[in-house]
């Protein structure tokens, strides 16, 4: 793993631990998932597709065009198969860190948010607002972070993965009016 990616993973770990502690979640699980979230980040596209197919993962046409989107799910496979991680909540948090998942656990929300909002991602006003929101309300932070990501994807004319859209819509529908 290149040094900048390792630094990112360490920042994700730190933010995930901080968010977990703030929300009364297990900081050890948050640290583990945060540190291992990008294990397959630099796998070649063919390897990501092959591993996903062998594991029987759902592969969307968007994944076929951009296999890099499979790195989260494949990272969970690597954590399980190569590193012996057995905790289903940690594995789910690793698998869900990029696209999210409707009804994902609070631990998955923490890692999803930490990956996008860790301090190395920038200092813009939108990021600062989303970071503050992630400490107040995880579900709202999830759908608003999805909106933030979608705006950047649309600006660059990139596809939006259906699972990410389902994640955003689920959290919006189920948690819009909660404080």
PDB file of N, CA, C and O in Angstrom, residues 48-84:
ATOM      1  N   UNK A  48     -10.217  -7.997  -8.866  1.00  0.00           N
ATOM      2  CA  UNK A  48     -11.414  -7.599  -8.121  1.00  0.00           C
ATOM      3  C   UNK A  48     -12.645  -8.316  -8.670  1.00  0.00           C
ATOM      4  O   UNK A  48     -13.441  -8.876  -7.898  1.00  0.00           O
ATOM      5  N   UNK A  49     -12.799  -8.292  -9.998  1.00  0.00           N
ATOM      6  CA  UNK A  49     -13.946  -8.961 -10.621  1.00  0.00           C
ATOM      7  C   UNK A  49     -13.924 -10.459 -10.368  1.00  0.00           C
ATOM      8  O   UNK A  49     -14.945 -11.060 -10.019  1.00  0.00           O
ATOM      9  N   UNK A  50     -12.766 -11.060 -10.521  1.00  0.00           N
ATOM     10  CA  UNK A  50     -12.636 -12.500 -10.329  1.00  0.00           C
ATOM     11  C   UNK A  50     -12.965 -12.910  -8.893  1.00  0.00           C
ATOM     12  O   UNK A  50     -13.713 -13.865  -8.657  1.00  0.00           O
ATOM     13  N   UNK A  51     -12.407 -12.192  -7.926  1.00  0.00           N
ATOM     14  CA  UNK A  51     -12.670 -12.524  -6.525  1.00  0.00           C
ATOM     15  C   UNK A  51     -14.136 -12.320  -6.174  1.00  0.00           C
ATOM     16  O   UNK A  51     -14.732 -13.125  -5.444  1.00  0.00           O
ATOM     17  N   UNK A  52     -14.730 -11.258  -6.698  1.00  0.00           N
ATOM     18  CA  UNK A  52     -16.149 -11.001  -6.434  1.00  0.00           C
ATOM     19  C   UNK A  52     -17.019 -12.099  -7.036  1.00  0.00           C
ATOM     20  O   UNK A  52     -17.968 -12.576  -6.403  1.00  0.00           O
ATOM     21  N   UNK A  53     -16.688 -12.506  -8.253  1.00  0.00           N
ATOM     22  CA  UNK A  53     -17.442 -13.583  -8.906  1.00  0.00           C
ATOM     23  C   UNK A  53     -17.298 -14.892  -8.147  1.00  0.00           C
ATOM     24  O   UNK A  53     -18.287 -15.594  -7.900  1.00  0.00           O
ATOM     25  N   UNK A  54     -16.077 -15.237  -7.758  1.00  0.00           N
ATOM     26  CA  UNK A  54     -15.836 -16.487  -7.026  1.00  0.00           C
ATOM     27  C   UNK A  54     -16.571 -16.505  -5.687  1.00  0.00           C
ATOM     28  O   UNK A  54     -17.009 -17.561  -5.239  1.00  0.00           O
ATOM     29  N   UNK A  55     -16.712 -15.340  -5.067  1.00  0.00           N
ATOM     30  CA  UNK A  55     -17.394 -15.253  -3.778  1.00  0.00           C
ATOM     31  C   UNK A  55     -18.912 -15.179  -3.931  1.00  0.00           C
ATOM     32  O   UNK A  55     -19.638 -15.184  -2.941  1.00  0.00           O
ATOM     33  N   UNK A  56     -19.382 -15.083  -5.182  1.00  0.00           N
ATOM     34  CA  UNK A  56     -20.820 -14.997  -5.417  1.00  0.00           C
ATOM     35  C   UNK A  56     -21.426 -13.646  -5.066  1.00  0.00           C
ATOM     36  O   UNK A  56     -22.618 -13.550  -4.786  1.00  0.00           O
ATOM     37  N   UNK A  57     -20.600 -12.602  -5.082  1.00  0.00           N
ATOM     38  CA  UNK A  57     -21.111 -11.262  -4.787  1.00  0.00           C
ATOM     39  C   UNK A  57     -21.969 -10.757  -5.944  1.00  0.00           C
ATOM     40  O   UNK A  57     -21.726 -11.108  -7.103  1.00  0.00           O
ATOM     41  N   UNK A  58     -22.937  -9.922  -5.610  1.00  0.00           N
ATOM     42  CA  UNK A  58     -23.728  -9.272  -6.653  1.00  0.00           C
ATOM     43  C   UNK A  58     -22.823  -8.303  -7.404  1.00  0.00           C
ATOM     44  O   UNK A  58     -22.155  -7.473  -6.788  1.00  0.00           O
ATOM     45  N   UNK A  59     -22.822  -8.423  -8.710  1.00  0.00           N
ATOM     46  CA  UNK A  59     -22.009  -7.532  -9.538  1.00  0.00           C
ATOM     47  C   UNK A  59     -22.955  -6.777 -10.457  1.00  0.00           C
ATOM     48  O   UNK A  59     -23.602  -7.354 -11.321  1.00  0.00           O
ATOM     49  N   UNK A  60     -23.031  -5.492 -10.205  1.00  0.00           N
ATOM     50  CA  UNK A  60     -23.880  -4.608 -10.996  1.00  0.00           C
ATOM     51  C   UNK A  60     -23.159  -4.235 -12.291  1.00  0.00           C
ATOM     52  O   UNK A  60     -21.926  -4.260 -12.344  1.00  0.00           O
ATOM     53  N   UNK A  61     -23.894  -3.885 -13.337  1.00  0.00           N
ATOM     54  CA  UNK A  61     -23.222  -3.397 -14.552  1.00  0.00           C
ATOM     55  C   UNK A  61     -22.275  -2.220 -14.287  1.00  0.00           C
ATOM     56  O   UNK A  61     -21.252  -2.092 -14.963  1.00  0.00           O
ATOM     57  N   UNK A  62     -22.580  -1.397 -13.295  1.00  0.00           N
ATOM     58  CA  UNK A  62     -21.675  -0.290 -12.950  1.00  0.00           C
ATOM     59  C   UNK A  62     -20.344  -0.849 -12.433  1.00  0.00           C
ATOM     60  O   UNK A  62     -19.279  -0.307 -12.720  1.00  0.00           O
ATOM     61  N   UNK A  63     -20.403  -1.967 -11.690  1.00  0.00           N
ATOM     62  CA  UNK A  63     -19.174  -2.618 -11.214  1.00  0.00           C
ATOM     63  C   UNK A  63     -18.348  -3.153 -12.384  1.00  0.00           C
ATOM     64  O   UNK A  63     -17.117  -3.104 -12.352  1.00  0.00           O
ATOM     65  N   UNK A  64     -19.025  -3.687 -13.382  1.00  0.00           N
ATOM     66  CA  UNK A  64     -18.318  -4.245 -14.530  1.00  0.00           C
ATOM     67  C   UNK A  64     -17.560  -3.163 -15.288  1.00  0.00           C
ATOM     68  O   UNK A  64     -16.460  -3.397 -15.775  1.00  0.00           O
ATOM     69  N   UNK A  65     -18.137  -1.983 -15.371  1.00  0.00           N
ATOM     70  CA  UNK A  65     -17.493  -0.859 -16.046  1.00  0.00           C
ATOM     71  C   UNK A  65     -16.395  -0.258 -15.159  1.00  0.00           C
ATOM     72  O   UNK A  65     -15.368   0.189 -15.654  1.00  0.00           O
ATOM     73  N   UNK A  66     -16.621  -0.260 -13.844  1.00  0.00           N
ATOM     74  CA  UNK A  66     -15.673   0.313 -12.895  1.00  0.00           C
ATOM     75  C   UNK A  66     -15.439  -0.678 -11.748  1.00  0.00           C
ATOM     76  O   UNK A  66     -15.962  -0.500 -10.650  1.00  0.00           O
ATOM     77  N   UNK A  67     -14.649  -1.731 -12.005  1.00  0.00           N
ATOM     78  CA  UNK A  67     -14.426  -2.773 -10.990  1.00  0.00           C
ATOM     79  C   UNK A  67     -13.830  -2.255  -9.683  1.00  0.00           C
ATOM     80  O   UNK A  67     -13.943  -2.902  -8.650  1.00  0.00           O
ATOM     81  N   UNK A  68     -13.226  -1.075  -9.737  1.00  0.00           N
ATOM     82  CA  UNK A  68     -12.666  -0.485  -8.526  1.00  0.00           C
ATOM     83  C   UNK A  68     -13.728  -0.366  -7.429  1.00  0.00           C
ATOM     84  O   UNK A  68     -13.410  -0.432  -6.238  1.00  0.00           O
ATOM     85  N   UNK A  69     -14.981  -0.212  -7.815  1.00  0.00           N
ATOM     86  CA  UNK A  69     -16.051  -0.100  -6.823  1.00  0.00           C
ATOM     87  C   UNK A  69     -16.215  -1.378  -6.007  1.00  0.00           C
ATOM     88  O   UNK A  69     -16.818  -1.351  -4.936  1.00  0.00           O
ATOM     89  N   UNK A  70     -15.666  -2.470  -6.487  1.00  0.00           N
ATOM     90  CA  UNK A  70     -15.733  -3.739  -5.755  1.00  0.00           C
ATOM     91  C   UNK A  70     -14.674  -3.842  -4.660  1.00  0.00           C
ATOM     92  O   UNK A  70     -14.686  -4.793  -3.874  1.00  0.00           O
ATOM     93  N   UNK A  71     -13.778  -2.876  -4.570  1.00  0.00           N
ATOM     94  CA  UNK A  71     -12.667  -3.017  -3.623  1.00  0.00           C
ATOM     95  C   UNK A  71     -13.133  -3.121  -2.177  1.00  0.00           C
ATOM     96  O   UNK A  71     -12.480  -3.778  -1.368  1.00  0.00           O
ATOM     97  N   UNK A  72     -14.260  -2.514  -1.832  1.00  0.00           N
ATOM     98  CA  UNK A  72     -14.742  -2.580  -0.447  1.00  0.00           C
ATOM     99  C   UNK A  72     -15.197  -3.999  -0.109  1.00  0.00           C
ATOM    100  O   UNK A  72     -14.786  -4.570   0.910  1.00  0.00           O
ATOM    101  N   UNK A  73     -16.029  -4.571  -0.972  1.00  0.00           N
ATOM    102  CA  UNK A  73     -16.501  -5.931  -0.739  1.00  0.00           C
ATOM    103  C   UNK A  73     -15.344  -6.928  -0.763  1.00  0.00           C
ATOM    104  O   UNK A  73     -15.294  -7.858   0.048  1.00  0.00           O
ATOM    105  N   UNK A  74     -14.417  -6.734  -1.680  1.00  0.00           N
ATOM    106  CA  UNK A  74     -13.266  -7.636  -1.774  1.00  0.00           C
ATOM    107  C   UNK A  74     -12.333  -7.428  -0.574  1.00  0.00           C
ATOM    108  O   UNK A  74     -11.746  -8.392  -0.071  1.00  0.00           O
ATOM    109  N   UNK A  75     -12.222  -6.209  -0.075  1.00  0.00           N
ATOM    110  CA  UNK A  75     -11.410  -5.977   1.129  1.00  0.00           C
ATOM    111  C   UNK A  75     -11.950  -6.786   2.307  1.00  0.00           C
ATOM    112  O   UNK A  75     -11.175  -7.329   3.105  1.00  0.00           O
ATOM    113  N   UNK A  76     -13.269  -6.888   2.412  1.00  0.00           N
ATOM    114  CA  UNK A  76     -13.859  -7.709   3.481  1.00  0.00           C
ATOM    115  C   UNK A  76     -13.503  -9.185   3.291  1.00  0.00           C
ATOM    116  O   UNK A  76     -13.222  -9.898   4.264  1.00  0.00           O
ATOM    117  N   UNK A  77     -13.499  -9.635   2.038  1.00  0.00           N
ATOM    118  CA  UNK A  77     -13.097 -11.018   1.763  1.00  0.00           C
ATOM    119  C   UNK A  77     -11.643 -11.253   2.169  1.00  0.00           C
ATOM    120  O   UNK A  77     -11.318 -12.285   2.780  1.00  0.00           O
ATOM    121  N   UNK A  78     -10.765 -10.311   1.852  1.00  0.00           N
ATOM    122  CA  UNK A  78      -9.353 -10.431   2.202  1.00  0.00           C
ATOM    123  C   UNK A  78      -9.190 -10.441   3.726  1.00  0.00           C
ATOM    124  O   UNK A  78      -8.419 -11.239   4.273  1.00  0.00           O
ATOM    125  N   UNK A  79      -9.917  -9.563   4.404  1.00  0.00           N
ATOM    126  CA  UNK A  79      -9.841  -9.519   5.872  1.00  0.00           C
ATOM    127  C   UNK A  79     -10.250 -10.860   6.472  1.00  0.00           C
ATOM    128  O   UNK A  79      -9.620 -11.353   7.411  1.00  0.00           O
ATOM    129  N   UNK A  80     -11.278 -11.454   5.902  1.00  0.00           N
ATOM    130  CA  UNK A  80     -11.767 -12.733   6.407  1.00  0.00           C
ATOM    131  C   UNK A  80     -10.840 -13.892   6.030  1.00  0.00           C
ATOM    132  O   UNK A  80     -10.416 -14.664   6.888  1.00  0.00           O
ATOM    133  N   UNK A  81     -10.516 -13.990   4.763  1.00  0.00           N
ATOM    134  CA  UNK A  81      -9.769 -15.153   4.263  1.00  0.00           C
ATOM    135  C   UNK A  81      -8.281 -15.112   4.605  1.00  0.00           C
ATOM    136  O   UNK A  81      -7.685 -16.132   4.915  1.00  0.00           O
ATOM    137  N   UNK A  82      -7.681 -13.929   4.529  1.00  0.00           N
ATOM    138  CA  UNK A  82      -6.232 -13.834   4.709  1.00  0.00           C
ATOM    139  C   UNK A  82      -5.821 -13.391   6.112  1.00  0.00           C
ATOM    140  O   UNK A  82      -4.722 -13.712   6.561  1.00  0.00           O
ATOM    141  N   UNK A  83      -6.688 -12.624   6.772  1.00  0.00           N
ATOM    142  CA  UNK A  83      -6.320 -12.093   8.090  1.00  0.00           C
ATOM    143  C   UNK A  83      -7.128 -12.718   9.230  1.00  0.00           C
ATOM    144  O   UNK A  83      -6.927 -12.362  10.387  1.00  0.00           O
ATOM    145  N   UNK A  84      -8.069 -13.585   8.884  1.00  0.00           N
ATOM    146  CA  UNK A  84      -8.806 -14.313   9.906  1.00  0.00           C
ATOM    147  C   UNK A  84      -9.853 -13.514  10.659  1.00  0.00           C
ATOM    148  O   UNK A  84     -10.276 -13.914  11.747  1.00  0.00           O
TER     149      UNK A  84
END
